[in-house]
Short mmCIF file of C-alpha atoms and ligand atoms in Angstrom, two decimals:
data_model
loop_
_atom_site.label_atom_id
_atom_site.label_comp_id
_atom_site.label_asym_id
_atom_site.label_seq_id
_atom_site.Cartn_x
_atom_site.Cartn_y
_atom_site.Cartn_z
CA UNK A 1 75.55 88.21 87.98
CA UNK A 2 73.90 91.93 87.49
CA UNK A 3 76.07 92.91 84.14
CA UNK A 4 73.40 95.62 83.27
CA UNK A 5 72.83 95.97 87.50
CA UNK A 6 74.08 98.05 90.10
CA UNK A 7 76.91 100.66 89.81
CA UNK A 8 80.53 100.33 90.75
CA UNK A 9 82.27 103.58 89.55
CA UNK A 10 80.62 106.58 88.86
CA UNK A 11 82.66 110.03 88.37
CA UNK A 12 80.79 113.20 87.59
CA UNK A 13 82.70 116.67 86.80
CA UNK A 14 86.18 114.76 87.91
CA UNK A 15 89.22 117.14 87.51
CA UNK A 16 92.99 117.01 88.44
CA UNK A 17 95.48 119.00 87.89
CA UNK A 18 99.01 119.29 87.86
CA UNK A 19 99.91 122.88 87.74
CA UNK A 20 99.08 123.70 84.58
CA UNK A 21 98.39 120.37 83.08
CA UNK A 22 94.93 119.62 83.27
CA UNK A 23 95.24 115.71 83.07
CA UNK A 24 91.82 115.03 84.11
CA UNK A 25 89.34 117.96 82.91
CA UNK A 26 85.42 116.80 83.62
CA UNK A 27 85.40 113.75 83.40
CA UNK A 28 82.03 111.86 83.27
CA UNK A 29 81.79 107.89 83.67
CA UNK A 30 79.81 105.34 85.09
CA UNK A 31 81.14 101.49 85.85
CA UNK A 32 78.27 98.89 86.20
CA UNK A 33 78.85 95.86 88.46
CA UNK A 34 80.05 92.83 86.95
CA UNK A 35 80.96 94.57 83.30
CA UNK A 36 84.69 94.75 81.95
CA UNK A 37 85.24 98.74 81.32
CA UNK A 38 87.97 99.79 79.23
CA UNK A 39 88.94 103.47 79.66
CA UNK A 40 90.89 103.95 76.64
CA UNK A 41 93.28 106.53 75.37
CA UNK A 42 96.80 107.44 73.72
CA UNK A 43 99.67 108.33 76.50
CA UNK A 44 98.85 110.94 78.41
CA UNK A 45 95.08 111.28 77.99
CA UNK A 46 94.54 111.42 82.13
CA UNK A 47 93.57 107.23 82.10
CA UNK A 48 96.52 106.92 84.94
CA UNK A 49 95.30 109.81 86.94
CA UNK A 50 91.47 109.36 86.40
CA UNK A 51 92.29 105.84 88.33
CA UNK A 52 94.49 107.17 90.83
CA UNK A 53 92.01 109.45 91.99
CA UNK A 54 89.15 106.42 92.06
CA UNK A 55 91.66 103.99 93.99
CA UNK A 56 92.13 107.28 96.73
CA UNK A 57 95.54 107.63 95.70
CA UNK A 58 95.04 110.89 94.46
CA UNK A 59 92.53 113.49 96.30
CA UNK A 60 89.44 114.38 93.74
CA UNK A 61 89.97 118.46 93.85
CA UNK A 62 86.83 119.01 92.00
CA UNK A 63 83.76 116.74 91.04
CA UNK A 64 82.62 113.49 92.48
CA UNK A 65 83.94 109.92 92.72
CA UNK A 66 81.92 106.69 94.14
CA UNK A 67 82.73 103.60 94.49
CA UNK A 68 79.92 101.17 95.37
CA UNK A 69 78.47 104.51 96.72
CA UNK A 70 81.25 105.40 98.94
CA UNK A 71 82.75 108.65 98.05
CA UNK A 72 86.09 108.44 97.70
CA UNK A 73 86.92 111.94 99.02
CA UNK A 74 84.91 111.38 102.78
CA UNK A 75 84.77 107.75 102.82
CA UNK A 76 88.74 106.08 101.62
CA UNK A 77 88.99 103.38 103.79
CA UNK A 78 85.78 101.74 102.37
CA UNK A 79 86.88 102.56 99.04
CA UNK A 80 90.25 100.99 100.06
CA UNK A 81 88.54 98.05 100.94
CA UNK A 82 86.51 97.10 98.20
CA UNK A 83 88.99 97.20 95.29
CA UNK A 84 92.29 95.05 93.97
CA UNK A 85 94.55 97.33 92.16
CA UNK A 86 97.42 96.55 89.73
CA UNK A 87 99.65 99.74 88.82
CA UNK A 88 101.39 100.50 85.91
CA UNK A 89 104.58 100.38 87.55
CA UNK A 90 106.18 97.00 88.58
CA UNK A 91 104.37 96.22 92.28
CA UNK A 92 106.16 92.60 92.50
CA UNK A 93 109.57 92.15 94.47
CA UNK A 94 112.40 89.46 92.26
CA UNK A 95 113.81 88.74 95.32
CA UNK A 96 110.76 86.73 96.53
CA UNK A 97 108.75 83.66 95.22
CA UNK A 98 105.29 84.52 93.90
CA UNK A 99 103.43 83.07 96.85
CA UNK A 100 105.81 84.96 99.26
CA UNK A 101 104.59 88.12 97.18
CA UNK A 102 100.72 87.24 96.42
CA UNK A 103 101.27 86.30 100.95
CA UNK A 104 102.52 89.49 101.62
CA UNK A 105 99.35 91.12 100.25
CA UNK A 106 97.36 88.99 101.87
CA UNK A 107 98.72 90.84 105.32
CA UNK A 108 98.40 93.74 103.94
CA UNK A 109 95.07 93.71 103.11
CA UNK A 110 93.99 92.20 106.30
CA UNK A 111 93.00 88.34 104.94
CA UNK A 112 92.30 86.66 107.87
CA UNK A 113 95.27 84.45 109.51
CA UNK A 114 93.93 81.29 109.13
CA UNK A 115 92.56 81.72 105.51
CA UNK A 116 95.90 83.06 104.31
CA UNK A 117 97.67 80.08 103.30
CA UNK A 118 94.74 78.73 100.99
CA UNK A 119 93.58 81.71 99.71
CA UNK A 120 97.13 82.58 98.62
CA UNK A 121 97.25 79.73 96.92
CA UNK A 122 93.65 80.23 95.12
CA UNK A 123 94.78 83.26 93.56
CA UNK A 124 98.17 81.53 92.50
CA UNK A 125 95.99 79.53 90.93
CA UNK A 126 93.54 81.62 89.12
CA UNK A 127 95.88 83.30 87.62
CA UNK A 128 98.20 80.06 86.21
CA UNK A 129 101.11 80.33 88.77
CA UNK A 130 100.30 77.16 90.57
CA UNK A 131 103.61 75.07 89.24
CA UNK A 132 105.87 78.38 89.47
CA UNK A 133 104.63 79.18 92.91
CA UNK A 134 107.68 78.82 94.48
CA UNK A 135 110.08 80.36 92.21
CA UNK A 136 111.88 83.65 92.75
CA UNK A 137 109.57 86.26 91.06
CA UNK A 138 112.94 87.23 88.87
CA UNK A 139 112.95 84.23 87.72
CA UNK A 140 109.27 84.91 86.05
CA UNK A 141 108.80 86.09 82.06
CA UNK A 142 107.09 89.27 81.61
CA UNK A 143 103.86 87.63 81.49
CA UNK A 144 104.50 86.28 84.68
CA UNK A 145 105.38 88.76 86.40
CA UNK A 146 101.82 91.05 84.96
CA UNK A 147 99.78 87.70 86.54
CA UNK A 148 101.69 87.63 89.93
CA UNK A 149 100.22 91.23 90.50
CA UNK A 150 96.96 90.37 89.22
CA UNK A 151 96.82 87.87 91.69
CA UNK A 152 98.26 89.85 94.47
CA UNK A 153 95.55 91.74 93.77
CA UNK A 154 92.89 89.15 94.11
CA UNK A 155 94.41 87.84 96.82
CA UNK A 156 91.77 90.48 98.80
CA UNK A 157 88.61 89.38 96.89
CA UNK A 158 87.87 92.40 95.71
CA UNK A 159 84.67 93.71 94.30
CA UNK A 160 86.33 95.53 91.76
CA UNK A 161 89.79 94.97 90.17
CA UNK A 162 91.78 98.08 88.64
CA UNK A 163 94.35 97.35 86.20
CA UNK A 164 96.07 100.24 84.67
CA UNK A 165 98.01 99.37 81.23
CA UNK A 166 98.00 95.84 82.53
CA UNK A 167 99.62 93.96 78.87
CA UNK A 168 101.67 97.35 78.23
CA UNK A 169 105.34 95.78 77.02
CA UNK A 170 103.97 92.19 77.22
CA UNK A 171 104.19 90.02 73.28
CA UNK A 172 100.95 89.47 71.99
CA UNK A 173 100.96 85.38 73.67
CA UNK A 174 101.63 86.90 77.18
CA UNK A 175 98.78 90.01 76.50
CA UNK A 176 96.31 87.15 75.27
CA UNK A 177 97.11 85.22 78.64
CA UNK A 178 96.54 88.00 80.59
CA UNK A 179 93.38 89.24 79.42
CA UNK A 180 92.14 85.16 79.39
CA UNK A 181 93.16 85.25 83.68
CA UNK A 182 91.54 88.70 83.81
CA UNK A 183 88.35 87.08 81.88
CA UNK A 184 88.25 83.65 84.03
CA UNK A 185 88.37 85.78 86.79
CA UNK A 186 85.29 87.90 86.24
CA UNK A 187 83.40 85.29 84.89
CA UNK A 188 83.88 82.84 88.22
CA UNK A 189 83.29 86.17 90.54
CA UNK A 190 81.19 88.44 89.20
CA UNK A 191 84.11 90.83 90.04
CA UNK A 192 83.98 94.59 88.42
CA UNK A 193 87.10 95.33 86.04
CA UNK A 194 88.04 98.35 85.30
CA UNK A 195 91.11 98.48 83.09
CA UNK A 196 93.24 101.34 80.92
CA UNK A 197 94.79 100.42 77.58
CA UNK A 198 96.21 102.26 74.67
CA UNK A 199 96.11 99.01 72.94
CA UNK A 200 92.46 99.67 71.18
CA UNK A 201 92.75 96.00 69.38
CA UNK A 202 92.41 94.39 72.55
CA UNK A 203 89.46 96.68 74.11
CA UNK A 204 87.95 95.78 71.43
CA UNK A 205 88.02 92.14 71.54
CA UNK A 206 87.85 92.16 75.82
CA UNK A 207 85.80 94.83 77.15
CA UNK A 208 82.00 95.06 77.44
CA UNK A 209 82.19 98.65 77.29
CA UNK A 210 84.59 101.19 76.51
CA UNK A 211 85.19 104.76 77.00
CA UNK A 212 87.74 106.50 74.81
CA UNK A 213 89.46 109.40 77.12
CA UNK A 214 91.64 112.22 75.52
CA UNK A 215 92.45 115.46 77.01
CA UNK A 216 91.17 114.43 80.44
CA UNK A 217 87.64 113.46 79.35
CA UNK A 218 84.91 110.67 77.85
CA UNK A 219 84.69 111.09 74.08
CA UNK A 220 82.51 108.47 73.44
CA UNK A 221 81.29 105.36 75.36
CA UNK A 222 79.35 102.31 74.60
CA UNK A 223 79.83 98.16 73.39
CA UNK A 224 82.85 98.13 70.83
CA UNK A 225 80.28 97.13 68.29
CA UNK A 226 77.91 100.22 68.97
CA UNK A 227 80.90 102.56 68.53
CA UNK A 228 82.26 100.81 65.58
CA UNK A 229 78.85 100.88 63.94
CA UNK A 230 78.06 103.97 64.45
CA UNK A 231 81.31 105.66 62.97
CA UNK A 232 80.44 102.72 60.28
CA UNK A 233 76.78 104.39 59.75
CA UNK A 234 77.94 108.09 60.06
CA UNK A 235 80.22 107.18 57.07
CA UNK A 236 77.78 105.70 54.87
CA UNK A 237 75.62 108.64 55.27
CA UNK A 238 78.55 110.75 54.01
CA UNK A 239 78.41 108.87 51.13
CA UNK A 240 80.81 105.76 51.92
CA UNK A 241 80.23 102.46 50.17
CA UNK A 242 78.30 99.66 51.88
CA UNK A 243 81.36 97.50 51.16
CA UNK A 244 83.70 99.58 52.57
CA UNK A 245 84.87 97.17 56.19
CA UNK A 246 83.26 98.18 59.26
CA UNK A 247 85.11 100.74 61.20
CA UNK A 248 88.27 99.76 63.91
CA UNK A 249 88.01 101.48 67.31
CA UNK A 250 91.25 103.11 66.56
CA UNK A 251 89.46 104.56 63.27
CA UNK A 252 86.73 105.20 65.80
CA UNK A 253 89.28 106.97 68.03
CA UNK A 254 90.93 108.84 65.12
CA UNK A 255 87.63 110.16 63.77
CA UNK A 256 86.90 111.77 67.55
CA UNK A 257 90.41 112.63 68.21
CA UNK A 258 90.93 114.23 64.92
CA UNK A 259 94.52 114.04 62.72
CA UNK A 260 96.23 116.39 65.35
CA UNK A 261 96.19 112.43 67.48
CA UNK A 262 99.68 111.43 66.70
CA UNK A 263 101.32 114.98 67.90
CA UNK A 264 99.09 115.61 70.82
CA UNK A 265 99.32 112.04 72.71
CA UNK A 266 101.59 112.65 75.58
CA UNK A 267 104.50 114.37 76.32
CA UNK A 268 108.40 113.45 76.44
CA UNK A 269 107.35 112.64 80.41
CA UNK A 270 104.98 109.84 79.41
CA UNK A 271 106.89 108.17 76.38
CA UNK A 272 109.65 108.28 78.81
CA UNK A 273 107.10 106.27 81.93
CA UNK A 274 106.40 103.92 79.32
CA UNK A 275 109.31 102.75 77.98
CA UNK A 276 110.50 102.47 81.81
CA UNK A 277 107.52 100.39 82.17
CA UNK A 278 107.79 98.15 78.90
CA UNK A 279 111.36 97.80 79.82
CA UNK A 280 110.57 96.10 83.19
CA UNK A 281 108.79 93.25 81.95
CA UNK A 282 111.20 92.22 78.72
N1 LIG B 1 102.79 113.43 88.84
C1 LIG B 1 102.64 114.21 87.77
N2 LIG B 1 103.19 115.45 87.73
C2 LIG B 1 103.02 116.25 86.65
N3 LIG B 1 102.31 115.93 85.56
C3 LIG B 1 101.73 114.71 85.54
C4 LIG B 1 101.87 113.79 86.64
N4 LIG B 1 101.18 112.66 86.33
C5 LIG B 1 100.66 112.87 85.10
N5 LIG B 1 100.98 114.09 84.62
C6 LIG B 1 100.56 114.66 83.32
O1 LIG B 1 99.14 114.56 83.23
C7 LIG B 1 98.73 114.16 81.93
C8 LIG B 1 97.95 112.87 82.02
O2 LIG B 1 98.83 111.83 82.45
P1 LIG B 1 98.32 110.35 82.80
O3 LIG B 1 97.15 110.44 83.69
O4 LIG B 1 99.50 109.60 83.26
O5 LIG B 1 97.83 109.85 81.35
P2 LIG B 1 97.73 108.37 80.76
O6 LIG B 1 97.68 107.42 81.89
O7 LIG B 1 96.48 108.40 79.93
O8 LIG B 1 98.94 108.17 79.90
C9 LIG B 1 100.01 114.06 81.09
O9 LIG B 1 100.19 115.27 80.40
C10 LIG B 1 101.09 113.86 82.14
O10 LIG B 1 102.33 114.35 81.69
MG1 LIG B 2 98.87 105.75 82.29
#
């Protein structure tokens, strides 16, 4: 495993825009093979949009987007191929059982015939759903239901795996579970994950690195621990006590961000996404 090797992402000068809304606004960011990246940011910082344009979803209007060196604006399909992508949005169906879903995107995404079957049934596994394989997918908790997509997207063997909000809604048991699968995952693999979360705690406590997005672009990017110390140092040279506690990322994010956070993060639009979203899974 090469986690300070090759890279799997790298954006330079990435903008999107919707009309007036600059969601993503020069954004600069480089994945490395084999590392868990958080890109992490308050609603409507351009995390959702960043990834749609990586995953070929969206076009990339200005700037630069690879993907294992494929650019994603001449060269989809190979993008297409190499990564496992979990949206925001709910991508299970309730009305079939999780192998019938994690086997449907096995078709999908071309797994051979006669490996479907057992390879189905590998990512079932990896992900905890061997006993509940053959229950309706409405019949799963929320929890469930977040590691049913995470192994329909495995289910391809991806190089890298996109999550986008992936324990958004989920009680803090479920989110640990998650993130454990997620984990487990990369460790047996080598797999790249790249994953969004507003949830700075668990970046924190699950990423290598982390890059913490508002208006559209990188802040600041580096280990949890090289972000927290450095806020940490900047305040002791201000004149902060040594005993005062090391710095959160979310103080780390606040002191970048500035007070104005709480007013600028998102818009009615995105409160209103994500409480369709955490309303899906309760
Ligand atoms: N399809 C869309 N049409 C118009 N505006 C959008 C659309 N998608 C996102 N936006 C806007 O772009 C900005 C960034 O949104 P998004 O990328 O979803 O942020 P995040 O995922 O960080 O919450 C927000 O202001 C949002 O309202
Ligand atoms: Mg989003």
């Amino acid at each position: 495993m090469t986690r300070d090797g090759a890279e799997a992402v790298a954006c330079t000068g990435l903008a999107h825009a919707f009309g007036e809304t600059r969601a993503v606004d020069g954004l600069d960011l480089t994945v490395r093979e084999s590392e868990v990246f958080g890109l992490l940011g308050p609603n409507g910082a351009g995390k959702t949009t960043a990834i749609r344009c990586m995953t070929t979803l969206l076009p990339v209007p200005a700037g630069m987007v690879r993907v294992f060196g494929h650019d994603a604006a001449r060269d989809r399909m190979a993008v297409r191929r190499l990564l496992g992508y979990v949206p925001q949005q709910l991508s299970a169906d309730a009305g079939l059982t999780g192998r019938e879903n994690v086997a449907l995107f096995a078709r999908v995404f071309d797994v051979p015939r006669r490996e479907r079957a057992e390879r189905v049934g590998q990512a079932l596994a990896a992900v905890g759903l061997a006993d509940a394989a053959d229950r309706l997918a409405g019949t799963y908790s929320g929890g469930m239901v977040r590691r049913l997509e995470l192994a329909q997207a495995l289910v391809s063997a991806p190089r890298l795996l996109i999550l986008d909000e992936p324990t958004i809604g989920l009680d803090p048991i479920a989110r640990t579970g998650v993130w454990e699968h997620i984990n487990a995952v990369r460790a047996a693999t080598g797999m790249t994950v790249l994953v969004t979360t507003h949830y700075m705690d668990e970046a924190d406590q699950y990423c290598d690195r982390v890059g913490l997005m508002h208006h559209g672009r990188i802040r600041a990017l580096g280990t949890p621990a090289e972000l927290r110390e450095g806020l940490g140092a900047r305040r002791r040279a201000a004149g902060a006590p040594d005993t005062d506690p090391l710095p959160t990322l979310e103080d780390v994010f606040r002191d970048i961000a500035g007070s104005g956070l709480d007013e600028q993060s998102g818009d009615f639009r995105d409160v209103r996404s994500t409480r369709r979203t955490a309303r899906r899974v309760g």
